[in-house]
Short mmCIF file of C-alpha atoms and ligand atoms in Angstrom, two decimals:
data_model
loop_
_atom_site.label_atom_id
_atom_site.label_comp_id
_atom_site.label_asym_id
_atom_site.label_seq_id
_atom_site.Cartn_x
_atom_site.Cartn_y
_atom_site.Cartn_z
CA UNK I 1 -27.76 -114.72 94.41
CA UNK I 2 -25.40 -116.35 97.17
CA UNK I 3 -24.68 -114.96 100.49
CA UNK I 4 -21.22 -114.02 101.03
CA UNK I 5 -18.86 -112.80 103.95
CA UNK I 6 -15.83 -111.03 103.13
CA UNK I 7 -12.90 -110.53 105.86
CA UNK I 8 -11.13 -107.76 105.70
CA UNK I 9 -11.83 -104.22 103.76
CA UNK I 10 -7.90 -103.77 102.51
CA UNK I 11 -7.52 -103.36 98.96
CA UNK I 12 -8.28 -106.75 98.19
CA UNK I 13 -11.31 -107.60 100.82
CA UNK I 14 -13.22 -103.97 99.71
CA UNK I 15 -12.51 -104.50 96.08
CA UNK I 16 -14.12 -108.08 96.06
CA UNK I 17 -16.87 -107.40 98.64
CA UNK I 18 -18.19 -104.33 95.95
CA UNK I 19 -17.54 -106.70 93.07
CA UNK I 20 -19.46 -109.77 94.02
CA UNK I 21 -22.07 -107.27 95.56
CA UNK I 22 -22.20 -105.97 91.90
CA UNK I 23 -22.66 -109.05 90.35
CA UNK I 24 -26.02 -109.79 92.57
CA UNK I 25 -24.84 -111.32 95.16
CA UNK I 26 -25.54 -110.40 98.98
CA UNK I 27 -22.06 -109.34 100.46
CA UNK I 28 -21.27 -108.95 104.38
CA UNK I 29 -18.09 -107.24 104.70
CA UNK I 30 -16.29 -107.67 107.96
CA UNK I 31 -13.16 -106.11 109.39
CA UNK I 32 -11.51 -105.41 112.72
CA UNK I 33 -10.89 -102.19 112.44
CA UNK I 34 -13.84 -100.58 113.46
CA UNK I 35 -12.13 -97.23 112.07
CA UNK I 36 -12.51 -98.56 108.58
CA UNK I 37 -16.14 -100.11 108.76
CA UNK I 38 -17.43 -96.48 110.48
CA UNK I 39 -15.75 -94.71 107.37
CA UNK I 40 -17.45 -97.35 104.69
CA UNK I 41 -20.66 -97.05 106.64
CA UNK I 42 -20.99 -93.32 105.31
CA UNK I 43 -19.36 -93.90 102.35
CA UNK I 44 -15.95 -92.71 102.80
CA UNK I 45 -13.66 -94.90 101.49
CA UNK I 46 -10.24 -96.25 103.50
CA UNK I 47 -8.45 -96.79 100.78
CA UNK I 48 -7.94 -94.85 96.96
CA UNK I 49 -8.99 -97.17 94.13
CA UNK I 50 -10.32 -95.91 90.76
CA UNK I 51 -13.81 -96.44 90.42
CA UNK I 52 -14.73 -97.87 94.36
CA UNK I 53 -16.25 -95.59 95.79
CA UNK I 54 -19.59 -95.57 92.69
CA UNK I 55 -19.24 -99.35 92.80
CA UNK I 56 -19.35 -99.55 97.03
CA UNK I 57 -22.49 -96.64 97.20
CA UNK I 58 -24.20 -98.28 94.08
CA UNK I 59 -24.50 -101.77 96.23
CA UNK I 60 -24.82 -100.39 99.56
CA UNK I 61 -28.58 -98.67 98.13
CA UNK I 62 -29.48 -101.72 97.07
CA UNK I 63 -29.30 -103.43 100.07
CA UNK I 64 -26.73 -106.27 98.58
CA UNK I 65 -23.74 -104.45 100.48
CA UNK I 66 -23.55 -103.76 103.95
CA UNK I 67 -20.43 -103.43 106.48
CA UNK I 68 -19.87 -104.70 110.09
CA UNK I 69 -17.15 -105.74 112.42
CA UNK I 70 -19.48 -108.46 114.10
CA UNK I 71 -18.31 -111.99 113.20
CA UNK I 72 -21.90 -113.33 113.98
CA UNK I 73 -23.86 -110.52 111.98
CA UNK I 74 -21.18 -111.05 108.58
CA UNK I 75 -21.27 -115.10 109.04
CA UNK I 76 -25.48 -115.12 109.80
CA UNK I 77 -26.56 -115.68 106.47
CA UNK I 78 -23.35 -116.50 104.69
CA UNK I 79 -22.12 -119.86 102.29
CA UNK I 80 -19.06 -118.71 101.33
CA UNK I 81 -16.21 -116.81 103.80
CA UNK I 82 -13.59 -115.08 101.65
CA UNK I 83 -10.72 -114.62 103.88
CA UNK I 84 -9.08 -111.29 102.75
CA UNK I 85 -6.63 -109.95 105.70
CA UNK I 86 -3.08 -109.22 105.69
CA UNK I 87 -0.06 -111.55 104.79
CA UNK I 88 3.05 -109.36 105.59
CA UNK I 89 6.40 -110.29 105.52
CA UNK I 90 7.67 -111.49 109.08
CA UNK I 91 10.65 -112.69 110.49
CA UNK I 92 13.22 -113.61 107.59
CA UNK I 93 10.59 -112.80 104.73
CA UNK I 94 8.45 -115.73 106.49
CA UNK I 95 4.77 -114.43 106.08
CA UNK I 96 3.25 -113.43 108.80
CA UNK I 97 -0.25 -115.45 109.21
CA UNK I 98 -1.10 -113.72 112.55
CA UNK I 99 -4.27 -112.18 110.82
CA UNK I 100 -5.29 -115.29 109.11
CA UNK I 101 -4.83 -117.31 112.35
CA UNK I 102 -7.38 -114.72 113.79
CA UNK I 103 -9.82 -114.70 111.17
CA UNK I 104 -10.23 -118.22 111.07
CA UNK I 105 -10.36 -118.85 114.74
CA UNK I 106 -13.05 -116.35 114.88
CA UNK I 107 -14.87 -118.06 111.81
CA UNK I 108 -14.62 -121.44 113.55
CA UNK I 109 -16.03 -120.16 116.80
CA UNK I 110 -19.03 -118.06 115.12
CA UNK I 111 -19.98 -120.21 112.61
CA UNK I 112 -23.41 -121.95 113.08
CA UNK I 113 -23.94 -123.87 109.86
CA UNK I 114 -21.86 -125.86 107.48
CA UNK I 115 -20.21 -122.83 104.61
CA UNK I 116 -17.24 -122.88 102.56
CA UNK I 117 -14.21 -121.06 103.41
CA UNK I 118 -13.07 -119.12 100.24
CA UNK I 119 -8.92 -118.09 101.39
CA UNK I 120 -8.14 -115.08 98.73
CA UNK I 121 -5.10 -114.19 100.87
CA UNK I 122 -1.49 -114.99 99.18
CA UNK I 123 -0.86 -117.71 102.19
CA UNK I 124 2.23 -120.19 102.17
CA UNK I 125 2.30 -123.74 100.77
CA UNK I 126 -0.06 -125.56 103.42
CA UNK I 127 -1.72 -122.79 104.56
CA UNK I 128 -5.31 -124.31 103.45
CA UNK I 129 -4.24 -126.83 105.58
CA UNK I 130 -3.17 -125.51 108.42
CA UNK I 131 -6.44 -123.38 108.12
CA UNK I 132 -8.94 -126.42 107.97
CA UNK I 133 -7.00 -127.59 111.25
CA UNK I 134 -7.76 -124.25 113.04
CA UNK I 135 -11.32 -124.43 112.62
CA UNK I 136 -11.22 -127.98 113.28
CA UNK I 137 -10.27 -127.74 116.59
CA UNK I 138 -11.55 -124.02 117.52
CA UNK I 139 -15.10 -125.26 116.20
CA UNK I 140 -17.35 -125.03 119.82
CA UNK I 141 -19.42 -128.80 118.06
CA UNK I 142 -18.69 -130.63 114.81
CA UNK I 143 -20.40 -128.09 111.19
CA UNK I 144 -19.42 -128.81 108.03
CA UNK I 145 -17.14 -127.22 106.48
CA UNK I 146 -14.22 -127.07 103.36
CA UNK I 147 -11.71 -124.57 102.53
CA UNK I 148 -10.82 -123.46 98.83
CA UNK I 149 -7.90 -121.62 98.51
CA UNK I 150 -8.92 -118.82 95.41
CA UNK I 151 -5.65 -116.65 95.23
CA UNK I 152 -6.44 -113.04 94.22
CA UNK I 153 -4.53 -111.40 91.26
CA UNK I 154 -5.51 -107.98 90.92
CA UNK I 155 -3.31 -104.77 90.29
CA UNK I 156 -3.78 -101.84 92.49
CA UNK I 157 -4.67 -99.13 90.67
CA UNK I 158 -7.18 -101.13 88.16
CA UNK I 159 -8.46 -103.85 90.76
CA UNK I 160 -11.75 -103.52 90.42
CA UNK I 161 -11.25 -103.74 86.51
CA UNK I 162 -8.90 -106.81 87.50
CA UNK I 163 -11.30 -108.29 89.50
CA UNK I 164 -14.13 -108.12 87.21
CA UNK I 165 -12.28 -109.07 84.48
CA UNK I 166 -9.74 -111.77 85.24
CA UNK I 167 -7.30 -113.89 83.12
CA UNK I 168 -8.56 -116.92 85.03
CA UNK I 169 -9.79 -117.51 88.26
CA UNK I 170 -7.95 -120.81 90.07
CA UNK I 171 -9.29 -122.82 92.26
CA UNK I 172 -7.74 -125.30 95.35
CA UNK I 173 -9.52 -127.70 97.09
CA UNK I 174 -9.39 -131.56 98.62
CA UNK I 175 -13.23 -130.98 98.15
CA UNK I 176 -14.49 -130.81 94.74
CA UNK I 177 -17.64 -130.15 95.27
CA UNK I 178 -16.88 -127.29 97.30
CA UNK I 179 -14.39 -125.58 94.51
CA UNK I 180 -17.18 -126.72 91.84
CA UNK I 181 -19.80 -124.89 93.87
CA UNK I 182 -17.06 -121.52 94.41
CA UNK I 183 -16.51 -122.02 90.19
CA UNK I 184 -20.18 -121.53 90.21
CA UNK I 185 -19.99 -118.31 91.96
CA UNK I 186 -17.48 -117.53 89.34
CA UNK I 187 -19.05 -118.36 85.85
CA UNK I 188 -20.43 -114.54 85.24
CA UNK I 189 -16.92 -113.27 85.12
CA UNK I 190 -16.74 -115.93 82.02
CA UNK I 191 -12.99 -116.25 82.93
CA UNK I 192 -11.43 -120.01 82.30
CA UNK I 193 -11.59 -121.61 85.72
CA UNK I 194 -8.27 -123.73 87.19
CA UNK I 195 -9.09 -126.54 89.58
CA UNK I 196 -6.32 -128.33 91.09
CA UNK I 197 -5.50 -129.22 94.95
CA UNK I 198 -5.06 -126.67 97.53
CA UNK I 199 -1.43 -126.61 97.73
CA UNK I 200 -0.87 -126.29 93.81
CA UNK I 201 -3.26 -123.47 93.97
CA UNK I 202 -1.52 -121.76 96.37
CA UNK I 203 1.64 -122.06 94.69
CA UNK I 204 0.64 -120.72 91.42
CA UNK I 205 0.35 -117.38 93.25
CA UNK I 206 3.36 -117.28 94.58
CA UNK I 207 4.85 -118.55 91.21
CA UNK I 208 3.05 -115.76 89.43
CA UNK I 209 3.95 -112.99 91.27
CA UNK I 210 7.64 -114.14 91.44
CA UNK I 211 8.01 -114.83 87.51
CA UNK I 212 6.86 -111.14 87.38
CA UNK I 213 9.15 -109.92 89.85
CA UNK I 214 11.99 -111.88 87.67
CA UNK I 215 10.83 -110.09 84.59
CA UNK I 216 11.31 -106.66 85.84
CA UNK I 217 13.97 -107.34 87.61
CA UNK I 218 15.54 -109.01 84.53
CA UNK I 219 14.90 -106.15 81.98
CA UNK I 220 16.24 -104.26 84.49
CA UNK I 221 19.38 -105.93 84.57
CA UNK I 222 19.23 -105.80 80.79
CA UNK I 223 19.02 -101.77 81.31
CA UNK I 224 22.55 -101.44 83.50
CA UNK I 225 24.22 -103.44 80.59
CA UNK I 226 22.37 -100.88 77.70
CA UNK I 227 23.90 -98.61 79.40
CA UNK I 228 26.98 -99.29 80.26
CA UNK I 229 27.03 -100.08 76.27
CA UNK I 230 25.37 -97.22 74.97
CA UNK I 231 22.11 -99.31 73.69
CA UNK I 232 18.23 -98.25 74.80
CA UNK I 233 16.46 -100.45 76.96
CA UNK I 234 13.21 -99.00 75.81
CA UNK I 235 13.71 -100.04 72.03
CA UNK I 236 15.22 -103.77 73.32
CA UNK I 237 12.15 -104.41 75.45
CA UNK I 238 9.91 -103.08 72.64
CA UNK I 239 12.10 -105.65 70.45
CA UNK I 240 11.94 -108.13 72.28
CA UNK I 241 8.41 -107.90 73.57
CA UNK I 242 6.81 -108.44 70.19
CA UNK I 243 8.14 -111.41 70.33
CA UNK I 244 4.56 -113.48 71.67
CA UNK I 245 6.92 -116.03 73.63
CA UNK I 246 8.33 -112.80 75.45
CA UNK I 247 5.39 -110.45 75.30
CA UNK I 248 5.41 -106.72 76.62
CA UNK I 249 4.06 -106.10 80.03
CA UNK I 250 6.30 -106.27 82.86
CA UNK I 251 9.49 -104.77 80.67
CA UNK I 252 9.91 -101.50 81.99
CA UNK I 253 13.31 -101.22 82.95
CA UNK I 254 13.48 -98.18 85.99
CA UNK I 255 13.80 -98.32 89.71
CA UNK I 256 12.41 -101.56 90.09
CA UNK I 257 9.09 -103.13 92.17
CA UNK I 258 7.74 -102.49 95.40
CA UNK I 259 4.21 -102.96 96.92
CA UNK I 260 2.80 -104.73 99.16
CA UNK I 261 3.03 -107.53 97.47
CA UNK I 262 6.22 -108.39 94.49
CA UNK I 263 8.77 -107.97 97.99
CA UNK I 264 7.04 -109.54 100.36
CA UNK I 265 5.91 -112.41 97.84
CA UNK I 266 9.74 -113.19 96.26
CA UNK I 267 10.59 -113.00 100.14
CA UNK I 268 7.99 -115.81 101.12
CA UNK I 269 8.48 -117.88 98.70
CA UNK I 270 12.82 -117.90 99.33
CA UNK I 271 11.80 -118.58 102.68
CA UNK I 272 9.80 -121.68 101.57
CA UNK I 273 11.78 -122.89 99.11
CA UNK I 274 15.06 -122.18 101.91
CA UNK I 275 13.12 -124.33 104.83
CA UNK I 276 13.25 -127.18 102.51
CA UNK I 277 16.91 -127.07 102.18
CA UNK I 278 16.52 -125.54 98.53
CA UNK I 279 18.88 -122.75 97.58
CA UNK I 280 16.13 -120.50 95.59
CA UNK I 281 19.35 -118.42 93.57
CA UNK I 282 17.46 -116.94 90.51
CA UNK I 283 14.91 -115.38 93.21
CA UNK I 284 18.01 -113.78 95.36
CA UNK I 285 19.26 -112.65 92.38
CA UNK I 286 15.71 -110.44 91.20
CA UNK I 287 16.02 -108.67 94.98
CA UNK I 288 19.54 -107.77 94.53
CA UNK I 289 18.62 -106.58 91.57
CA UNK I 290 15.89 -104.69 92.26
CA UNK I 291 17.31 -103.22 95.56
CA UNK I 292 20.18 -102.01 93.23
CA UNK I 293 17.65 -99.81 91.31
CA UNK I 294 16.62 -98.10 94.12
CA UNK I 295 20.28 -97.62 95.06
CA UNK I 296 21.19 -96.72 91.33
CA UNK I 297 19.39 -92.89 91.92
CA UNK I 298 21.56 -92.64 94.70
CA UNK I 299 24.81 -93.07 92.15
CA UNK I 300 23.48 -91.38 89.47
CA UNK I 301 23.03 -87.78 91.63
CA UNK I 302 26.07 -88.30 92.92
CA UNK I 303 27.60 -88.88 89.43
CA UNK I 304 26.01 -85.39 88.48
CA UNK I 305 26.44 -83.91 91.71
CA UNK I 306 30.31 -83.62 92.22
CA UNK I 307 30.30 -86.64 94.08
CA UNK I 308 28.75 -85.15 97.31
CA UNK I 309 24.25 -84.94 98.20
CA UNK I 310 25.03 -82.61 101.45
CA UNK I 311 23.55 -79.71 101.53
CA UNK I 312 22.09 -79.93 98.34
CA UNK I 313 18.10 -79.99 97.73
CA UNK I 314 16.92 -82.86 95.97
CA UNK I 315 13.16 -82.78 94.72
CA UNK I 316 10.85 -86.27 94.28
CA UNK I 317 7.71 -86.60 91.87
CA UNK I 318 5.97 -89.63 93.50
CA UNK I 319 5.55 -91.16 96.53
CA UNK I 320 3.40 -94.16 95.84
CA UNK I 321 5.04 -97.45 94.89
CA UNK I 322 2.93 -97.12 91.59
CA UNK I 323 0.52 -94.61 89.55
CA UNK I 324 -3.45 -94.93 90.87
CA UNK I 325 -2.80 -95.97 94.24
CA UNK I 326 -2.21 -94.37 97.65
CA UNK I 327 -0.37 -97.49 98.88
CA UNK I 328 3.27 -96.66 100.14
CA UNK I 329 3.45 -100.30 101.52
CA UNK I 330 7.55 -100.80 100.25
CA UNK I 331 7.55 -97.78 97.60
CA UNK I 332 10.73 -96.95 95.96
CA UNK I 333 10.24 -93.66 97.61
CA UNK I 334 10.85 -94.43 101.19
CA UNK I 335 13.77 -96.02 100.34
CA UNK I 336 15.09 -93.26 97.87
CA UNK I 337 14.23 -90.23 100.54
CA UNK I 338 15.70 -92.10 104.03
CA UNK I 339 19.14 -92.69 101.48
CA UNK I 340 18.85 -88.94 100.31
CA UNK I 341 18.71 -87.42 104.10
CA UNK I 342 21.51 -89.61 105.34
CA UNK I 343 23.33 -88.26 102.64
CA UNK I 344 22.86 -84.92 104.07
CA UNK I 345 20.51 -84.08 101.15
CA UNK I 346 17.16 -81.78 101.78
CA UNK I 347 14.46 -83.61 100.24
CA UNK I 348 11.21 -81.83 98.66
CA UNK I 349 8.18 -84.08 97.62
CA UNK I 350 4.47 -84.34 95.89
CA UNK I 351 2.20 -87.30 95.19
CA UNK I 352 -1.45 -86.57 93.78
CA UNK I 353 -2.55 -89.25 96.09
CA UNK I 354 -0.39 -90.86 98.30
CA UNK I 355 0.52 -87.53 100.41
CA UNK I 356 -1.40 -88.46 103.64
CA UNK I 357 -0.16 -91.94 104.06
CA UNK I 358 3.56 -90.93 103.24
CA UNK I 359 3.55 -88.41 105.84
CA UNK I 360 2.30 -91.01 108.18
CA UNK I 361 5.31 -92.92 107.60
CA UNK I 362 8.56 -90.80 106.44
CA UNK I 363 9.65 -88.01 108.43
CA UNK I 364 12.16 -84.90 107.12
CA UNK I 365 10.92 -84.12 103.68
CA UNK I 366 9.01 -81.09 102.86
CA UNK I 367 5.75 -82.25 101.32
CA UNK I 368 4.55 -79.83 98.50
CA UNK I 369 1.00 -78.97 96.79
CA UNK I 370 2.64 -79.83 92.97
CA UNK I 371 5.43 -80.81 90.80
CA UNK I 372 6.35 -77.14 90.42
CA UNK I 373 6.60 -76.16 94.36
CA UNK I 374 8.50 -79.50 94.58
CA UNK I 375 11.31 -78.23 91.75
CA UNK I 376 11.51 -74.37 92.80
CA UNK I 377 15.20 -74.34 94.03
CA UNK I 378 16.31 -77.72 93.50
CA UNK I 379 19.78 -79.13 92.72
CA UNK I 380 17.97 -82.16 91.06
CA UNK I 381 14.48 -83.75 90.52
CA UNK I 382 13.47 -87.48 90.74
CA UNK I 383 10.83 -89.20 89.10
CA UNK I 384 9.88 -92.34 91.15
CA UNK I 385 6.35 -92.48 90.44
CA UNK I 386 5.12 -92.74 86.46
CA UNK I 387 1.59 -91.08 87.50
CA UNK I 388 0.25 -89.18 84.29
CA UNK I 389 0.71 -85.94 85.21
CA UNK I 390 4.09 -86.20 85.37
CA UNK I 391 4.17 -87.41 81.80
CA UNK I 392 3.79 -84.12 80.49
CA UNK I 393 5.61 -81.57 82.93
CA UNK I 394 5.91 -77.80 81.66
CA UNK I 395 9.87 -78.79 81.26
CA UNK I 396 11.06 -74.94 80.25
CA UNK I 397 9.23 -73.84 83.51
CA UNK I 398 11.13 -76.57 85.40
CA UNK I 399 14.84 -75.48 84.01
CA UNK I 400 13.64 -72.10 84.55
CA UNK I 401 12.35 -72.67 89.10
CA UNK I 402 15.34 -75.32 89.02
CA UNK I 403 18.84 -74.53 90.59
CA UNK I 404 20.47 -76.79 88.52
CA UNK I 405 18.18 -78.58 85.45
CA UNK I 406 19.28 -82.39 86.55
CA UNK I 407 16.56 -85.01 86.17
CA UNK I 408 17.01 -88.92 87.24
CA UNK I 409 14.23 -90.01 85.57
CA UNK I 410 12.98 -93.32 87.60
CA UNK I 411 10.54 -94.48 85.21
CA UNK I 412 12.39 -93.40 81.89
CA UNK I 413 9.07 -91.35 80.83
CA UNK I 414 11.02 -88.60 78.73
CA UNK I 415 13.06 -88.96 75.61
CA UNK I 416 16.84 -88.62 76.45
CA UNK I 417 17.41 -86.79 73.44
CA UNK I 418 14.93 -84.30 74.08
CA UNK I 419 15.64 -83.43 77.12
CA UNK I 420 19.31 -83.14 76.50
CA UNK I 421 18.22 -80.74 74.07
CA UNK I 422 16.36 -78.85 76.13
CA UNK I 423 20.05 -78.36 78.19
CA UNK I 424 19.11 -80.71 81.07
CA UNK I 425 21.28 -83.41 82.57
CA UNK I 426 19.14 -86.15 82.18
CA UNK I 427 19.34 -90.08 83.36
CA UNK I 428 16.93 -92.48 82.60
CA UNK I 429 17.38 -96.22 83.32
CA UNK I 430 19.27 -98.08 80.52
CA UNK I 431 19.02 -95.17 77.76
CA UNK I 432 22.21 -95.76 76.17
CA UNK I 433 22.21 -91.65 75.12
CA UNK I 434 23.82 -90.47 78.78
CA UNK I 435 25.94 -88.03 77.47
CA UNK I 436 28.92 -90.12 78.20
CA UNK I 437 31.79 -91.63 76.07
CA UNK I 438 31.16 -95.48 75.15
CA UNK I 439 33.72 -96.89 73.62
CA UNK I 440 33.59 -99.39 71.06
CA UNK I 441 35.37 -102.79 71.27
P1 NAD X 501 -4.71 -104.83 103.52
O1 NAD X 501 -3.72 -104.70 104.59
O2 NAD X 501 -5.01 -103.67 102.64
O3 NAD X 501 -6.10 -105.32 104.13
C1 NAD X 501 -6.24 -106.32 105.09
C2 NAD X 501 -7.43 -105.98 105.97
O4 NAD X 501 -7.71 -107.08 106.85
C3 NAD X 501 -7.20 -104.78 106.88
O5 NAD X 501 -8.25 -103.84 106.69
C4 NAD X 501 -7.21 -105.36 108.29
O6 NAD X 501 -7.73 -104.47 109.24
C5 NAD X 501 -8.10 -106.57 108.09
N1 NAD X 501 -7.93 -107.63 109.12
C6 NAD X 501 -6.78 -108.16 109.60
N2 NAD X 501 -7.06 -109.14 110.47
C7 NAD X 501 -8.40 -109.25 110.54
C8 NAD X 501 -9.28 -110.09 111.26
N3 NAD X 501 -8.84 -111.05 112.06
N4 NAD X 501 -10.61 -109.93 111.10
C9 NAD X 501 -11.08 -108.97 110.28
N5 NAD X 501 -10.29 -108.15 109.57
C10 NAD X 501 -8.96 -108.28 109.68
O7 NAD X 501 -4.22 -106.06 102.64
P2 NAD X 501 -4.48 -106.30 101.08
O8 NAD X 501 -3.54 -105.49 100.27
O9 NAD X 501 -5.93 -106.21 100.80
O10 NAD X 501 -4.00 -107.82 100.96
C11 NAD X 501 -4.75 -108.87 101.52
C12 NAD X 501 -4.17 -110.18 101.02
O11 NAD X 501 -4.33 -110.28 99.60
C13 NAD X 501 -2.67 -110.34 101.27
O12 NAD X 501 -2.39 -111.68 101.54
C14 NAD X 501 -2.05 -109.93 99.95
O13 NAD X 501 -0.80 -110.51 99.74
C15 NAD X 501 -3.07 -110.45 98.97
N6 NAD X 501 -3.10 -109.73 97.69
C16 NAD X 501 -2.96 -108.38 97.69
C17 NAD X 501 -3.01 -107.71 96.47
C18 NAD X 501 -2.84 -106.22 96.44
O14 NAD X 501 -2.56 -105.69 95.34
N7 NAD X 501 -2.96 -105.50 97.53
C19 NAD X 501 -3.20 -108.41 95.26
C20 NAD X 501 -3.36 -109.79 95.33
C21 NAD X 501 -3.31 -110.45 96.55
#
């Protein structure tokens, strides 16, 4: 059993506070909102993961979980820190490192004995760094200390599964015997363990997350090509993903990434790569690309629209930027419902989950209880958001409630065919089948 502090209860800090809890540890987790901790405290939780909310109450009755927004109370007992706050984007896709400025400040003036500083936050080349300097000079009298940088890989919408359960877990440090005593802490999750030197480590995140961003973004690229040939994305990604040099995930061709994290990520690391005097091309390239998805639903409901969005009513099936999460941090949505009202389009909407944070940030649509309330009356629907139950949607009752039976379907979840068929107008991403003339060179 180790004593650990966690910073921050987002979806990363809560998610690895309950998970090291669960694996017997003693967890302290810390944030500033006191909002969030007064929720946790009787068990509601602040954010919607699969699974939390057992795995949070579980270790909070046995006494190896407990919440506070006291510095001194989380860092009492504690040898390891894990440093979970925000990285947003900032000024010209720089991250922002206000929060991890704080945090660390606050570490260096609290702490009272020598403890490792475990940085899980996706932090720029040097940040480990720049970190050990803060506490450095913030520290009141000399304590030992070392900071690991252990980037954080988990999905929203499985973390806790992620978390638990990891490909490998990497670890950065000038200190070795500080990363081999945060491998330690590691071993139960029997993942293989990566030790290298802070700055490689913090790289490989922001390497990771970008060669994922360039996948989607390329099958995506590969899907405007199907169809401007008359070929199926989903059989050429199913094609080529059996190839094990290729492999599957991450070749869904639709309206592209968002998150908190693929955007903000690919911008950081352009930034980085730009302040060196590098031209990073092939990463301009995947956000073009992917802000041309988003843009794409835009041309295709015009294409089946007579040209012109005013006036007509325009239904959307999914707010958050992916299934199992409420997080709307850059969702597809947003950007698809500001473009339909400026086109003078009403916009109807329904997410199982995300509903409540939407509304907090997107003004003008009508927010329904359900897919059905959503398409009564509409001119066209739009599937942004693969959750499962809009994988099987009563489709006659649909064409029946619908003005017109027009579906841009975001995530290409229906078979063209079908649903053509069926006498709807019907657009996936890449599906070759549009109902248009290709002509053959
Ligand atoms: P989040 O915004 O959900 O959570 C951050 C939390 O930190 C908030 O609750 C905030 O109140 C708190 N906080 C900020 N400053 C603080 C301070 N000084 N002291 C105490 N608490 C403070 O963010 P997140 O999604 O959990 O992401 C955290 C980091 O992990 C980011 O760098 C992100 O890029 C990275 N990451 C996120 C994911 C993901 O899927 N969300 C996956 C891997 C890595």
């Amino acid at each position: 059993m180790k004593n650990i502090a966690v910073i921050g209860v987002g979806y990363v800090g809560l998610v690895t506070a309950a998970a090291y809890a669960d694996l017997g540890n003693r967890v302290v987790a810390l944030d500033a909102v006191e909002e969030k901790i007064e929720k946790l405290k009787q068990n509601i939780m602040p954010i919607y993961e699969p699974g939390l909310a057992e795995v949070v109450a579980r270790n909070v009755a046995s006494g190896r979980l407990s919440f506070t927004t006291s510095y001194a109370e989380a860092l009492k007992d504690a040898r390891f820190v894990f440093i979970c706050v925000g990285t947003p984007s900032g000024v010209d896709g720089e991250a922002d490192l206000q929060y991890v400025r704080q945090a660390a400040e606050q570490v260096a003036e609290t702490m009272e004995h020598p403890m490792i500083i475990v940085n899980k936050s996706t932090v720029p080349v040097g940040t480990g760094d720049w970190v050990a300097d803060i506490i450095k000079n913030k520290q009141p009298r000399p304590i030992d200390f070392a900071v690991v940088s252990c980037p954080e890989f988990l999905r929203e919408g499985s973390a806790l599964l992620d978390v638990m359960n990891p490909d490998r877990t990497v670890l950065g440090s000038l200190d070795r015997d500080a990363a081999d005593e945060v491998a330690q802490l590691h071993l139960p999750l029997r993942a293989p363990i990566i030790v290298t030197d802070l700055r490689t480590a913090e790289m490989i995140k922001y390497a990771s997350n970008a060669f994922l961003a360039t996948k989607i973004s390329f099958i995506n690229e590969i899907a405007t090509i199907c169809e401007a040939l008359g070929a199926d994305v989903k059989e050429v990604a199913a094609g080529m993903g059996a190839d094990r040099r290729i492999g599957k995930m991450f070749l869904d061709a639709g309206i592209g990434y968002g998150g908190s994290c693929f955007p903000k990520d690919v911008s950081a690391l352009k930034h980085m790569a730009t302040v060196q005097g590098q031209h990073p091309q092939l990463l301009e390239a995947v956000t073009e690309i992917n802000a041309y998805q988003r843009h794409q639903v835009i041309l295709k409901l015009r294409d089946l629209l007579d040209g012109d969005l005013k006036g007509k009513t325009v239904g959307v099936l999914g707010l958050a930027f992916k299934p199992n999460t409420d997080d709307m941090r850059d969702a597809p949505a947003v950007t698809v419902i500001e473009a339909l009202l400026k086109e003078g389009a009403k916009v109807k909407t329904y997410d199982p989950v995300a509903m409540e944070n939407a509304q907090a940030m997107i003004s003008g649509p009508a927010f329904c209880n359900n897919p059905y309330e959503v398409a009564e009356g509409c001119d066209a629907l739009v599937i942004i958001t693969e959750w499962n139950e809009f994988k099987q949607l009563d489709l006659a009752r649909l064409k029946d409630i619908m003005k017109q039976p027009i579906i841009i379907d975001g995530r290409n979840i229906y078979d063209p065919a079908m649903m053509m068929d069926m006498g709807f107008q019907y657009r996936g991403f890449g599906r070759g089948y549009n109902g248009s003339q290709v002509n053959a060179q």
